[in-house]
Structures are given as C-alpha cells and as structure tokens.
Amino acid sequence: MAVGCVVGVDLGGTKLLAGSVDSDLNVHHRARRVAQGVTQPALIELVRDAVEEVIAATPHKVTGVGFGIPCLIDRRTGTAVMAVNLAINDLPFGDVMAERLGLPVFVDNDANCAVLAEHRHGAARGADHVVLLTIGTGVGGGLVLGGEVYRGAVGAGAELGHCVVEIDGPPCQGQCPNRGCLEAVASGTALAREARRLAEEQPGSALGRALASGTAITGILSTELAHDGDPAAREAVALIGRRLGVGIANYVNVFNPEVVVIGGGVMAAGEMLLGPARREVTARALRPSRDVVSIRAAHFGAEAGMMGAATLAMEGIAARGRAAA
Ligand SMILES: [Zn+2]
C-alpha cells in the first residue's frame, strides 16, 4: 500500500509543529507557529495556514493529514470537546479541517499520537504495555495496552497528567477543575514557577542573577542553566523529576508497563530529570512491576507528536484502502 507523503501536525498548548513525512519517516518540510492566546477561529486559520505551507513546500503528493491536538476528544462524534490549555470548545475539528484542506484528515489527542510514534517506531518499539508522558506546557498522557493505543470509552481516557499526586496541591491549569494534579506540579509551567521561587531564595545563583536582571524565568531557561551546572536550576529540575517519579510509580502499579517514555520540551533536561524520577519509582512502586519497568527518553524528542500524527494518518489511509478493497 502506497500512502506517499502525509502531513503530521502537533498542536501543543503554546505552539504548533507541522511536517511532511514519507513512509520511511523522512521529514521533507517543517512549519512552526505560535498558538498561545489565540481565539478558536484564529487557531483554525493558523493551523490551515501551517499545513498549506508544508504541502506547498513538499516535492511529493500529500495524501492526508494527521492531527495531534491537546484536547479531550469524543470519538463518537469526532468532536474536540475541550482543551485544558487552548481555546477549543466543542469543535468538530476533523470535519472543519477536512473541509478547509480538501484532504482526508485523522485526529487524535496529541499524547496518543506521541505514544503511537514511540510504540511503532521509537523508544517503546516491541513493548506491549507502554505509558507515555509529555512534559511541556501541561503534562500529556498516552497508553498502549496489549499492543493497542488505549483511549477509554469515548476516546477521552489516558489523561495521566490529571491524576492527583498532592491532595491539597496547587489548583490545576486552564480548564481543569482539580488541584494537585501531576500537571499542576510537574509540567514545564510548574518548573518555571519553582525556578522563580528558587531564584528569589538564592539570589547569588545563576537563576537568581537572571531574575535580578529582569530575564523571564522560564522552563527552557531553567533547563539551560541546569545544564550549565547552576545548583538552583538543578534543584528546580530535580524537584520536577521527583514529582514526576511519584506519578510514574502510580502508573507502574496500575498498568505494569514494560516501558515508560518521557517526552516533551522539559525532557531537554535529560538525566537531570529522569534520574530523580527513577529513584522515586524504585522507592515507591510495587514489585515485580517496579523491577520490569524501563523509564526512557522519547526517541522522537520534541517531534514525537508530529511523527505520531503522521503515523496516525498513514495507518488511517491504509485502513481505508483495505476497507475499500
Ligand atoms: Zn488537572
């Protein structure tokens, strides 16, 4: 079955990455957009514009488009019901984009796309039970159970970022009504918050000097300063890693996965994040699950969502081809 080239689109809480991907997973053109703070109609136009840029710059015929969107999706209707970190409410996203683009469109949650990519082609290849967390603006969750992506009754499951790890913890982000969710304490947003606190507490640190000079203390800056060896920045990253480990210990006990894959922008911290997470899992999870699980960085890094959206489109086109045959 030849699917040629497809476009994979990863729409995150703050930015969009779209790329044309062929069946050998070569990426021919990438387009990036900032998606923060835009209204729903503006977001639709921004997505269409990015996909059209990629199609125009790709030397091969594009046969379909896959979207990973940070939304709770009702697969009965294909509706993006709500997003914690984006202005999307009850939007028939697939129908709207198919109409705008005139191509077959496939839609799934962004973390479901990431776990699909890692399971089919990446860090969890060959595993049947996989937990994936993407640590970015929020904390996305994806599950492969028994070799298949697990989505729950209507497609809104696997929201691993919205499991509570601190009963009286801080309010969660955006439209989540809960508090103390993993997303509230271990996302890139939480990293920036902890880094600001440590910058104030340790004014002589590189983080503290950055704050004093008026530099915005972001998750990206914290990760960079941690790589440079700043103790305050390392402390912030390690704190996020430990909290992540508390969440992972829960998932290890519930799902008994062979592999836990960690992706998203905050994984730029690498072992400074994963080391503390692994130690928490060793201290908290039950045997034998604790002893069989491997906690790994995502193979596709920040491109896992895009590659997964492309994989979703390729598999969707192939399935339609089989159904029509
Ligand atoms: Zn939440």
mmCIF file of N, CA and C and ligand atoms in Angstrom, residues 84 161-164 171-173 175-184, ligand 1:
data_model
loop_
_atom_site.group_PDB
_atom_site.id
_atom_site.type_symbol
_atom_site.label_atom_id
_atom_site.label_comp_id
_atom_site.label_asym_id
_atom_site.label_seq_id
_atom_site.Cartn_x
_atom_site.Cartn_y
_atom_site.Cartn_z
ATOM 1 N N VAL A 84 -7.450 21.785 27.967
ATOM 2 C CA VAL A 84 -7.086 22.453 29.217
ATOM 3 C C VAL A 84 -6.342 23.753 28.916
ATOM 4 N N GLY A 161 -1.897 13.196 33.125
ATOM 5 C CA GLY A 161 -1.467 14.446 33.748
ATOM 6 C C GLY A 161 -2.461 14.965 34.766
ATOM 7 N N HIS A 162 -3.694 14.458 34.697
ATOM 8 C CA HIS A 162 -4.723 14.942 35.621
ATOM 9 C C HIS A 162 -5.049 13.900 36.690
ATOM 10 N N CYS A 163 -4.043 13.118 37.081
ATOM 11 C CA CYS A 163 -4.118 12.276 38.273
ATOM 12 C C CYS A 163 -3.505 13.072 39.420
ATOM 13 N N VAL A 164 -4.153 13.006 40.571
ATOM 14 C CA VAL A 164 -3.718 13.810 41.720
ATOM 15 C C VAL A 164 -2.518 13.156 42.406
ATOM 16 N N PRO A 171 -3.968 24.646 42.530
ATOM 17 C CA PRO A 171 -5.003 24.453 41.509
ATOM 18 C C PRO A 171 -4.366 24.053 40.183
ATOM 19 N N CYS A 172 -5.054 23.169 39.442
ATOM 20 C CA CYS A 172 -4.521 22.739 38.147
ATOM 21 C C CYS A 172 -4.685 23.874 37.132
ATOM 22 N N GLN A 173 -4.190 23.634 35.928
ATOM 23 C CA GLN A 173 -4.126 24.686 34.916
ATOM 24 C C GLN A 173 -5.417 24.805 34.120
ATOM 25 N N GLN A 175 -8.581 24.801 32.129
ATOM 26 C CA GLN A 175 -9.959 24.403 32.376
ATOM 27 C C GLN A 175 -10.101 23.188 33.298
ATOM 28 N N CYS A 176 -9.008 22.681 33.883
ATOM 29 C CA CYS A 176 -9.128 21.538 34.802
ATOM 30 C C CYS A 176 -9.608 22.044 36.174
ATOM 31 N N PRO A 177 -10.705 21.469 36.692
ATOM 32 C CA PRO A 177 -11.253 21.943 37.967
ATOM 33 C C PRO A 177 -10.530 21.384 39.196
ATOM 34 N N ASN A 178 -9.587 20.469 38.990
ATOM 35 C CA ASN A 178 -8.970 19.738 40.097
ATOM 36 C C ASN A 178 -7.785 20.516 40.673
ATOM 37 N N ARG A 179 -7.203 19.981 41.728
ATOM 38 C CA ARG A 179 -5.981 20.570 42.267
ATOM 39 C C ARG A 179 -4.998 19.455 42.604
ATOM 40 N N GLY A 180 -3.703 19.813 42.583
ATOM 41 C CA GLY A 180 -2.680 18.830 42.918
ATOM 42 C C GLY A 180 -2.467 17.767 41.854
ATOM 43 N N CYS A 181 -2.979 18.015 40.615
ATOM 44 C CA CYS A 181 -2.737 17.089 39.504
ATOM 45 C C CYS A 181 -1.239 17.048 39.212
ATOM 46 N N LEU A 182 -0.782 15.946 38.587
ATOM 47 C CA LEU A 182 0.620 15.877 38.162
ATOM 48 C C LEU A 182 0.949 17.085 37.286
ATOM 49 N N GLU A 183 -0.003 17.473 36.419
ATOM 50 C CA GLU A 183 0.211 18.635 35.550
ATOM 51 C C GLU A 183 0.420 19.926 36.348
ATOM 52 N N ALA A 184 -0.257 20.020 37.510
ATOM 53 C CA ALA A 184 -0.155 21.241 38.312
ATOM 54 C C ALA A 184 1.207 21.365 38.988
HETATM 55 ZN ZN ZN B 1 -5.707 18.724 36.273
#
